[in-house]
Coordinates of C-alpha atoms in Angstrom, one line a residue:
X1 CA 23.2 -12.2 -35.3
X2 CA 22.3 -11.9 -38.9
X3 CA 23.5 -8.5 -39.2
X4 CA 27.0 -9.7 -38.1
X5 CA 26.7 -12.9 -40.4
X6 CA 25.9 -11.2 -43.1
X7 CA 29.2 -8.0 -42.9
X8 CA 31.4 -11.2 -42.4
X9 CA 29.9 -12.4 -45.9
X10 CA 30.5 -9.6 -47.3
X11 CA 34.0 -9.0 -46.1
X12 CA 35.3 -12.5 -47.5
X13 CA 33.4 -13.0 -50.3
X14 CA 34.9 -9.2 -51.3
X15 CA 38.3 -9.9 -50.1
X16 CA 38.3 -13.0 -52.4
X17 CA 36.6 -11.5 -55.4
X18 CA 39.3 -9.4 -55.5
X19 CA 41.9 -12.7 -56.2
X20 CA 40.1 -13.4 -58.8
X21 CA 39.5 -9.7 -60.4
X22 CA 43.3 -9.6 -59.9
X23 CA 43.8 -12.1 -62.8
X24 CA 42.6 -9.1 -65.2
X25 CA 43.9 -6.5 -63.3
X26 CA 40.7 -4.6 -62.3
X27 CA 40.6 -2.5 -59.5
X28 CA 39.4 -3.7 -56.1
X29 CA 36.1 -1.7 -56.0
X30 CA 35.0 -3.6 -59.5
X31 CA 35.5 -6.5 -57.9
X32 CA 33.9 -5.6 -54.3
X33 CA 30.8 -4.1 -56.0
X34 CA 30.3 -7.5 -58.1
X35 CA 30.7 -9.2 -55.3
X36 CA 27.7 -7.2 -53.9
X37 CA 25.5 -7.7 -56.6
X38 CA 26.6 -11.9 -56.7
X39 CA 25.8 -12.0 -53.1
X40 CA 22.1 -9.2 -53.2
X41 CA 19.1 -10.5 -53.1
X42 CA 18.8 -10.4 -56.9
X43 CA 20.8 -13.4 -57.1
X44 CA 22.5 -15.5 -54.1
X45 CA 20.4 -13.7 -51.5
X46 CA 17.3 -15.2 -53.5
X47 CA 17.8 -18.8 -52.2
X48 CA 17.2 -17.0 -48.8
X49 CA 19.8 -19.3 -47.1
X50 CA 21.5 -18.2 -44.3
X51 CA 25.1 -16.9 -44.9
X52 CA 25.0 -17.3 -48.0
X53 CA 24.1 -13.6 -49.2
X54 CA 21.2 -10.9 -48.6
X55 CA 18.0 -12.6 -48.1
X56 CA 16.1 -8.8 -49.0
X57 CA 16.9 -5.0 -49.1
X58 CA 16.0 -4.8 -45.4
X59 CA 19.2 -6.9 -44.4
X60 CA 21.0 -4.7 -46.8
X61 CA 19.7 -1.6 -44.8
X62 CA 20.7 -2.9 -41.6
X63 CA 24.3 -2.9 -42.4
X64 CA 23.8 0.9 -43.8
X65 CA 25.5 2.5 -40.5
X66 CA 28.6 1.1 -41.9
X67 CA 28.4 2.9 -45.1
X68 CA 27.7 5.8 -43.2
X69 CA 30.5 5.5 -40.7
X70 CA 33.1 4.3 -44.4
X71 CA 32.1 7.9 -45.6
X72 CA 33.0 9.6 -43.0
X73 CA 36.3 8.3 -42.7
X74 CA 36.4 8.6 -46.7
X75 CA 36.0 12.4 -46.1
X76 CA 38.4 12.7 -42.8
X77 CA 40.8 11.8 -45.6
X78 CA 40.4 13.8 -48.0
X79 CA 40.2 16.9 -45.9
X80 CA 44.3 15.9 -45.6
X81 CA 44.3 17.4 -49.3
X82 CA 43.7 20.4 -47.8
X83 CA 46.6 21.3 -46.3
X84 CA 47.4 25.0 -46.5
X85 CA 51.4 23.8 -48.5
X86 CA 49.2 22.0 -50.9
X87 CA 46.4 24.8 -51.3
X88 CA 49.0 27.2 -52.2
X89 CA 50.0 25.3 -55.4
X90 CA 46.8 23.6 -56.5
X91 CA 44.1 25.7 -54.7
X92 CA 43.1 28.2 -56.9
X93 CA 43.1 25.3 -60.1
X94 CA 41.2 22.7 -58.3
X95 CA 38.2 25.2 -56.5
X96 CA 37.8 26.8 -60.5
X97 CA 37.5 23.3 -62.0
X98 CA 35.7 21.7 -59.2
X99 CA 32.9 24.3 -59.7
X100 CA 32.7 24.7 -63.9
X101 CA 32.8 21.0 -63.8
X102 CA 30.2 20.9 -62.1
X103 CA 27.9 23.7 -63.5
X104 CA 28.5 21.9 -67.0
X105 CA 27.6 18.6 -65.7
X106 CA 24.6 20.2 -64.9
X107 CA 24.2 22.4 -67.8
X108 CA 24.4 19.1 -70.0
X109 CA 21.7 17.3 -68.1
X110 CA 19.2 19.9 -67.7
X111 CA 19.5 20.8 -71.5
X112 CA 19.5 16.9 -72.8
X113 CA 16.3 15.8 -70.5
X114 CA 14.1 19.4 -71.1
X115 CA 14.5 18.5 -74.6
X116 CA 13.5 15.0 -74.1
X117 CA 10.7 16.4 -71.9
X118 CA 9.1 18.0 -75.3
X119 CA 9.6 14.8 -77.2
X120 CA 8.0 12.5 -74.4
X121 CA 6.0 15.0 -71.9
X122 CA 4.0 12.1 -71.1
X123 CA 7.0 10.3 -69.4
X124 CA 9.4 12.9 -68.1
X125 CA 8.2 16.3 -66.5
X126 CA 10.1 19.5 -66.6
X127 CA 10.8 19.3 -62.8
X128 CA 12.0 15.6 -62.4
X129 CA 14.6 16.8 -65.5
X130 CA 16.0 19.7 -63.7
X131 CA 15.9 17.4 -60.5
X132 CA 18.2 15.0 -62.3
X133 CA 20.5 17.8 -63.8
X134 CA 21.3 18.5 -60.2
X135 CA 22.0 15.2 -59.2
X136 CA 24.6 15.0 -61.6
X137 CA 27.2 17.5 -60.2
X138 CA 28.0 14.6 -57.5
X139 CA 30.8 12.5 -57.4
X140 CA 31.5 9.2 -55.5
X141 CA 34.8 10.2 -53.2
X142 CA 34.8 6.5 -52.4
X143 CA 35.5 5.5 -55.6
X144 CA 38.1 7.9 -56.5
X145 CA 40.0 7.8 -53.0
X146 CA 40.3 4.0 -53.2
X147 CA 41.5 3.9 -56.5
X148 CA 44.3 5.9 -56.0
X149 CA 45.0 4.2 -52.8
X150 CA 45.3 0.9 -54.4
X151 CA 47.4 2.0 -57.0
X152 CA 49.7 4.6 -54.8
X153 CA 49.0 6.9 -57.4
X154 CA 51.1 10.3 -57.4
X155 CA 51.5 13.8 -59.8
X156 CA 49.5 16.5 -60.7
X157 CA 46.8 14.9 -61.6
X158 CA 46.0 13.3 -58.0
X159 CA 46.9 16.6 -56.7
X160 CA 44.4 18.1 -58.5
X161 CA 42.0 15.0 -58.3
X162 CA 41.2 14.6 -54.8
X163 CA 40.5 18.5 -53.5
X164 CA 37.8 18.6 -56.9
X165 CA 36.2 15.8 -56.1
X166 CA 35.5 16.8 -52.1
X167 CA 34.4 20.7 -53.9
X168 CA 32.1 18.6 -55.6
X169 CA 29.7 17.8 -52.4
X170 CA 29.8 21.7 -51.7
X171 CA 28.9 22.5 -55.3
X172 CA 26.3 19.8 -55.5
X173 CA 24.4 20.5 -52.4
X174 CA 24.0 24.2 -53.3
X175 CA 23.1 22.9 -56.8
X176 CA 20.5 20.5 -55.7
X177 CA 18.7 22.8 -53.0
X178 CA 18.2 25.5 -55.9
X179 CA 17.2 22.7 -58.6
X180 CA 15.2 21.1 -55.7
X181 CA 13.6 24.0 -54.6
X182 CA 12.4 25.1 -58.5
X183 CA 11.2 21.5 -58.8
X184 CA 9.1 21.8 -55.7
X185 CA 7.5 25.4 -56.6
X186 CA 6.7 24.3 -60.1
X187 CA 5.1 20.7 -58.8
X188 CA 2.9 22.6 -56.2
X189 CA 2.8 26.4 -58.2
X190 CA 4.2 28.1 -54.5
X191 CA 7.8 29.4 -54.4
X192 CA 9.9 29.3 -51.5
X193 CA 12.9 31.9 -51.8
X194 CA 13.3 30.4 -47.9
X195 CA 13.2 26.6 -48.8
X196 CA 15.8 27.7 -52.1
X197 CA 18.1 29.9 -50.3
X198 CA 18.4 29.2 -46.4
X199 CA 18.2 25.6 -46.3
X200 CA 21.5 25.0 -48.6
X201 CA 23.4 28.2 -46.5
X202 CA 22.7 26.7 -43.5
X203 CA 23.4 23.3 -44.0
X204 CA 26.9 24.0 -45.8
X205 CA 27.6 26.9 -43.0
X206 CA 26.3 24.7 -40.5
X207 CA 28.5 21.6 -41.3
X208 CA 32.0 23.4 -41.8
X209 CA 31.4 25.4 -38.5
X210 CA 30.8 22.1 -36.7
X211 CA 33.9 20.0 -38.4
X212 CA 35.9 22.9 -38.2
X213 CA 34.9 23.3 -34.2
X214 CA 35.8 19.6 -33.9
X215 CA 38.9 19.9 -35.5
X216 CA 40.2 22.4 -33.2
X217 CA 38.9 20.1 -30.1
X218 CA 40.7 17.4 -31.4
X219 CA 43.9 18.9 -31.6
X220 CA 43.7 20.3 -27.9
X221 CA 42.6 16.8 -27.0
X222 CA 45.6 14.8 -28.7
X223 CA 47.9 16.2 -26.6
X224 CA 46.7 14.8 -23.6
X225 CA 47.7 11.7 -24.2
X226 CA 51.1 9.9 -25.5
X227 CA 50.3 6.9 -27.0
X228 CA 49.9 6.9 -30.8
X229 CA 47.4 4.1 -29.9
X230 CA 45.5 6.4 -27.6
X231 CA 45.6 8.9 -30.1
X232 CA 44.5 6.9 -33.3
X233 CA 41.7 5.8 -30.7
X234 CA 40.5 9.7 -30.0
X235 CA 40.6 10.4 -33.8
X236 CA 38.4 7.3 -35.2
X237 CA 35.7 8.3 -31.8
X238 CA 35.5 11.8 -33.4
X239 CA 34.9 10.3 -36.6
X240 CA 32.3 8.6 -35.6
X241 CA 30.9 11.3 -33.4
X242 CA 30.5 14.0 -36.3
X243 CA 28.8 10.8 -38.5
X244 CA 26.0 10.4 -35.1
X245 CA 25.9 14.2 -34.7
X246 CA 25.6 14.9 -39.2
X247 CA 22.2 12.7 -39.0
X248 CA 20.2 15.3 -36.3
X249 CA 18.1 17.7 -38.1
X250 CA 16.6 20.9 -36.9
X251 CA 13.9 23.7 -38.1
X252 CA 15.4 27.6 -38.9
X253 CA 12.6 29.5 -39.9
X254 CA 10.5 27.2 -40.6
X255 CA 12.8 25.5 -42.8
X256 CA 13.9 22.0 -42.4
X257 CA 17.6 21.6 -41.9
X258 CA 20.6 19.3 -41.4
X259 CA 24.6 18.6 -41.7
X260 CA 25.9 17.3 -44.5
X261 CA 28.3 13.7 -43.0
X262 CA 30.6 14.6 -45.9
X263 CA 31.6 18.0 -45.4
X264 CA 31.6 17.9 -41.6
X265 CA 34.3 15.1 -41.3
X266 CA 36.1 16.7 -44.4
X267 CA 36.4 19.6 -42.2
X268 CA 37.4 17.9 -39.5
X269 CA 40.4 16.6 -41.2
X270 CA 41.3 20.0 -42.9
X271 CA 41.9 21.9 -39.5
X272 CA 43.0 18.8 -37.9
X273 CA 45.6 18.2 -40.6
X274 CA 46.6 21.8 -40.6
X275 CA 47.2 22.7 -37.1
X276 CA 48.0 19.1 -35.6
X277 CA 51.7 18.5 -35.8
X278 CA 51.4 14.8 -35.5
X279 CA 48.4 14.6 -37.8
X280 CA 50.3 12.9 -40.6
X281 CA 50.9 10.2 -38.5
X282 CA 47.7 9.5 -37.3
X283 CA 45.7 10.0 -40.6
X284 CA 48.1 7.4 -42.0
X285 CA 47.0 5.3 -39.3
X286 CA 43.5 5.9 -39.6
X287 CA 43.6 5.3 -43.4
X288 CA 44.9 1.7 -42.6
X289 CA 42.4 0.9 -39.9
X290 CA 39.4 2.3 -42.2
X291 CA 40.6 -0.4 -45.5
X292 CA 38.1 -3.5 -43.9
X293 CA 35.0 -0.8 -43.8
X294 CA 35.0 0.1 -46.8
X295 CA 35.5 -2.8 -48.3
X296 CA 32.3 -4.0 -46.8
X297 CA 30.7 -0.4 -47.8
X298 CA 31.5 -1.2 -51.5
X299 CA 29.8 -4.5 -51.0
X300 CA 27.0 -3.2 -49.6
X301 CA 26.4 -0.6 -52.3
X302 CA 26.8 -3.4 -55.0
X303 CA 24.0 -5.3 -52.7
X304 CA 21.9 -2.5 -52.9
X305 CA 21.8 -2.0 -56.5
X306 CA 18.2 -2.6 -57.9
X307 CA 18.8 -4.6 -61.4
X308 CA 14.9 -4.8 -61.4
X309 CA 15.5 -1.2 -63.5
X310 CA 16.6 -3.1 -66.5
X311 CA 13.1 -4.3 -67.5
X312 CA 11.7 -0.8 -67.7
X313 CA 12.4 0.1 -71.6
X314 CA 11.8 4.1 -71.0
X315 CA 13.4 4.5 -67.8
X316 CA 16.6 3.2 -69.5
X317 CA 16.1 4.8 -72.4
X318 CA 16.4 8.2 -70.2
X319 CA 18.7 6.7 -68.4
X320 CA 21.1 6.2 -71.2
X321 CA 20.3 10.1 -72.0
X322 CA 21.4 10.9 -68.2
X323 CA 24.4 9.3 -68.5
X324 CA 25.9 10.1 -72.2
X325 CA 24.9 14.2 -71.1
X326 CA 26.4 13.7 -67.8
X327 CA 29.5 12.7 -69.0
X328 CA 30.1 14.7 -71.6
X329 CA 29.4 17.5 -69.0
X330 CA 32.0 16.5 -66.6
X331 CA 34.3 15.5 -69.4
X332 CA 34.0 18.6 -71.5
X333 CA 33.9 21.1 -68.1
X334 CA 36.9 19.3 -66.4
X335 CA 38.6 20.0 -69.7
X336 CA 37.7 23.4 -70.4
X337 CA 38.5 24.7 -67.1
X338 CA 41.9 23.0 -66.7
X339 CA 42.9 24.6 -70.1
X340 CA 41.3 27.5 -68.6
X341 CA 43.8 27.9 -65.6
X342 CA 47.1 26.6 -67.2
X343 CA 46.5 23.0 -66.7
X344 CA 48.8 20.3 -67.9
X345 CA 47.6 18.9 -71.2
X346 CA 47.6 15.3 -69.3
X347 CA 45.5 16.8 -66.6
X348 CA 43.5 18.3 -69.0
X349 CA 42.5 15.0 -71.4
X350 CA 42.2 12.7 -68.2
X351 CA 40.9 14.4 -65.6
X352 CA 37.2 14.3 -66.5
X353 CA 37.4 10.7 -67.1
X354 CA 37.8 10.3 -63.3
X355 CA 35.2 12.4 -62.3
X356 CA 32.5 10.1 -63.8
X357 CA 31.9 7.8 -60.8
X358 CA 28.6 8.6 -58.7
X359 CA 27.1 6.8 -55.3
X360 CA 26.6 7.6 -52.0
X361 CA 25.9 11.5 -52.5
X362 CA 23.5 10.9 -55.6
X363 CA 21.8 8.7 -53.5
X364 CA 21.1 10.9 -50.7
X365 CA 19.9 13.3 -53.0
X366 CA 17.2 11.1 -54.1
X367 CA 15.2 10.3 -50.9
X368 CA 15.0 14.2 -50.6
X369 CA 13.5 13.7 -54.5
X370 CA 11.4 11.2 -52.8
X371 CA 8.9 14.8 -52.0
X372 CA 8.2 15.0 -56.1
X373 CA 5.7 11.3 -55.5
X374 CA 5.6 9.7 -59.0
X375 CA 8.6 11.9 -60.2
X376 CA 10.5 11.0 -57.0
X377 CA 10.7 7.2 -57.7
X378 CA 11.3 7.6 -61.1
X379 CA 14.6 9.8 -60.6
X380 CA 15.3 7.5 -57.9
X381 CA 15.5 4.6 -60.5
X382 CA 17.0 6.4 -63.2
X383 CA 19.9 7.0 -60.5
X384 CA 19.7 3.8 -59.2
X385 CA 20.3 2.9 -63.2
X386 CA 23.2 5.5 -64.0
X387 CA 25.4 4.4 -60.4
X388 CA 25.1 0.7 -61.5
X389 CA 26.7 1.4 -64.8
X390 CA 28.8 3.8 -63.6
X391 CA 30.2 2.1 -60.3
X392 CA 31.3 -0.8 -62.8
X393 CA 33.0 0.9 -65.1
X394 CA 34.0 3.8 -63.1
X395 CA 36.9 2.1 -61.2
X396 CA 38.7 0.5 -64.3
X397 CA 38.1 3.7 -66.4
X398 CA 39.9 5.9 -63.1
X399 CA 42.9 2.8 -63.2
X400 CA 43.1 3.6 -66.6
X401 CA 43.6 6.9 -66.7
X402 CA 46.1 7.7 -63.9
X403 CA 47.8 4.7 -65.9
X404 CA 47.9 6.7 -69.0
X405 CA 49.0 9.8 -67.5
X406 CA 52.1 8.3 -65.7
X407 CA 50.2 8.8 -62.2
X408 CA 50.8 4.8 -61.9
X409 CA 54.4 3.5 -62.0
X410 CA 54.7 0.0 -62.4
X411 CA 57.2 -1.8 -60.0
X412 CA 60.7 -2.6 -60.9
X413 CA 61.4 -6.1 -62.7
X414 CA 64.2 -6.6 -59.9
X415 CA 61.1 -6.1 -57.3
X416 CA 58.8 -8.7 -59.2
X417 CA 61.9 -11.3 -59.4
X418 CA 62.7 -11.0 -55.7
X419 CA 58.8 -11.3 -54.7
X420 CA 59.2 -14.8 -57.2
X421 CA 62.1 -16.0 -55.5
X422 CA 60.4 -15.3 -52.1
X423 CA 57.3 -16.9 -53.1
X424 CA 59.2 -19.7 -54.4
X425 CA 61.2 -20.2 -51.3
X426 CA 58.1 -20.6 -49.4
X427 CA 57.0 -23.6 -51.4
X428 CA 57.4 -27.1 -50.3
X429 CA 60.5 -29.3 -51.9
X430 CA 58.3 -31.2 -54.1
X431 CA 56.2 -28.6 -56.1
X432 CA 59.9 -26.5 -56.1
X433 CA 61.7 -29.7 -57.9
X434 CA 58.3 -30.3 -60.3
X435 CA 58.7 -27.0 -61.3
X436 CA 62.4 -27.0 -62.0
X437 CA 61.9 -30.6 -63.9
X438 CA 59.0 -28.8 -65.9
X439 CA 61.5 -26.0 -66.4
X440 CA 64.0 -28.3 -67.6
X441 CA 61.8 -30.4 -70.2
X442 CA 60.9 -27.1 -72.0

């Protein structure tokens, strides 16, 4: 019963945040992750009342198959930017940005922490650094995607934005595993080509086999039924089918191995979208039924933050270092390659502002880092660090941007006037005449 106490919290004290956030025009994820924090157990939660927030982390936890589930219908919808119509303009443009962004993201890390390695050897190793440079090639989808929903934003630059930020799981898996696997050899002195190579093939192989596989099932079973209702029903169970089936693992020769959630349900919307002819439909349906989970997931991952990491004066020193390289990395890398390919010169100032978000997949990334001991936790803080700075300012800095580059239109005065007459309509007679004899006295 607490479980289900506590995601009702979360979804009106989020839902209501966002009232207030409104008065400054900040983006609903700002005001869903503060919410998270308000209500963790670093504040509210502290009181250990009941309803009132998250008495610890373990109440946080049990509300994590939510998150999982909000991911996996975060990447169901971004596989829809894959349609073949849309590949065949922005395909070529987004997979060369999605990886140089990437690489320079990690470039930028690696180089800033090895030489901080030299200066402070006692506090950061070599293999946590390069650990860390790997973890910075990811990219919050959740973020992004509900951004540009709120907003309704539309161009090139969305276009663009959306397929480079799904690349970047691809990217950043393969990027990790190597890093990882370096990391691993140098803590221990043994190198594993196996544990380097296989275990990122398989797992990326692995998942698009599977989504693609369930994409194609799908399909075939949508057109056994009739009713959009039915049909909205069979898509959100295979959602939630390839998030159950993502978290099995299994042993290839001798390696440990596993599906990566994100890019088997981004799959599974690809071919879905792509050979489904009533797949707009029912992705626009699924988009709507998804908005109450992940409001909750953004509340959750503001709950989850750890703002213990503030009163350790190195780890934020490094972690100041993580961020400045990382963003210049994506910045710089998003910019170089969309000048590269014959970007627009909006695309190419803006679009690595937008890329500078990072959550969920960092996150994953560091229990794996959890195998380095002492250098484990302290990536895991320095991450824990970077995705509380950036999850705040990400979202306004994303608003900002599609603002700047004409991505976000702002409605027609006739359409504001007709919502004030409406709204004033609905009023009662008396506050309607106190307004008019206010009106009048000014």
């Amino acid at each position: 019963m607490t479980a289900i106490l506590n995601l009702a919290v979360a979804l009106l004290a989020g839902l209501l945040m966002t009232r207030i956030f409104s008065r400054w025009h900040l983006p609903d994820v700002t005001a869903f992750l503060v919410t998270g924090v308000l209500i963790g157990p670093f504040v509210l939660g502290r009181l250990g009342i009941p309803g009132l927030g998250f008495a610890s982390y373990d109440q946080v936890e049990a509300l994590s198959m939510i998150s999982d589930v909000a991911m996996g219908f975060i990447a169901f919808s971004i596989g829809n930017e894959f349609r073949l119509s849309q590949l065949k303009k922005t395909g070529k443009q987004a997979m060369v940005i999605g990886v140089l962004q990437a690489l320079a993201a990690l470039a930028f890390v690696d180089i800033a922490l090895v030489i901080f390695h030299f200066l402070r050897p006692d506090v950061l190793s070599v293999p946590a650094a390069i650990t860390l440079g790997a973890i910075a090639t990811a990219t919050a989808p959740a973020t992004t995607l509900m951004v540009v929903r709120q907003y309704k934003a539309k161009g090139e630059l969305t276009d663009l934005l959306l397929p480079i930020v799904a690349l970047d799981d691809a990217v950043g898996l393969v990027a990790f595993a190597v890093s990882f696997g370096i990391a691993r050899a140098m803590d221990s002195a043994q190198l594993s080509i196996a544990s380097i190579l296989l275990s990122p093939l398989i797992e990326i192989v692995g998942s698009l086999l599977l989504g693609a596989l369930a994409g194609f099932v799908l399909t075939k079973l949508e057109t056994m039924f009739r009713s959009n209702s039915n049909r909205l029903s069979l898509s959100i169970a295979f959602i939630f089918l390839m998030v159950g089936l993502s978290a099995v693992d299994f042993t290839v020769a001798g390696v440990e191995c596993g599906f990566s959630p994100l890019l088997v349900c981004m799959m599974l919307g690809t071919v879905f979208c792509n050979i489904c002819p009533l797949s707009d439909d029912l992705m626009s349906r699924a988009d709507k039924w998804s908005t109450p989970m992940l409001a909750v997931f953004f509340v959750v991952s503001g709950a989850n933050l750890r703002l213990s990491v503030f009163s350790q004066g190195v780890l934020v020193l490094i972690g100041v270092v993580y961020i400045i390289a990382r963003s210049a990395g994506k910045y710089c890398g998003a910019r170089w390659s969309a000048k590269a390919v014959g970007c627009d010169h909006t695309v190419q100032k803006y679009l690595g502002i937008m890329l500078l978000p990072q959550e969920g997949v960092a996150l994953g990334m560091c229990v794996s880092a959890q195998a380095l001991g002492a250098d484990g936790e302290l990536i895991r803080n320095i991450i824990l660090f970077s995705v509380l700075i950036y999850e705040l300012v990400g979202p306004l800095a994303t608003k900002e941007s599609l603002k700047a580059a004409g991505a976000i239109t702002e409605k027609p005065k006739e359409v504001l006037e007709r919502r004030e007459r409406k709204l004033a309509e609905a009023e009662p007679k008396e506050l309607l005449e106190r307004r008019k004899e206010r009106a009048g006295k000014k």
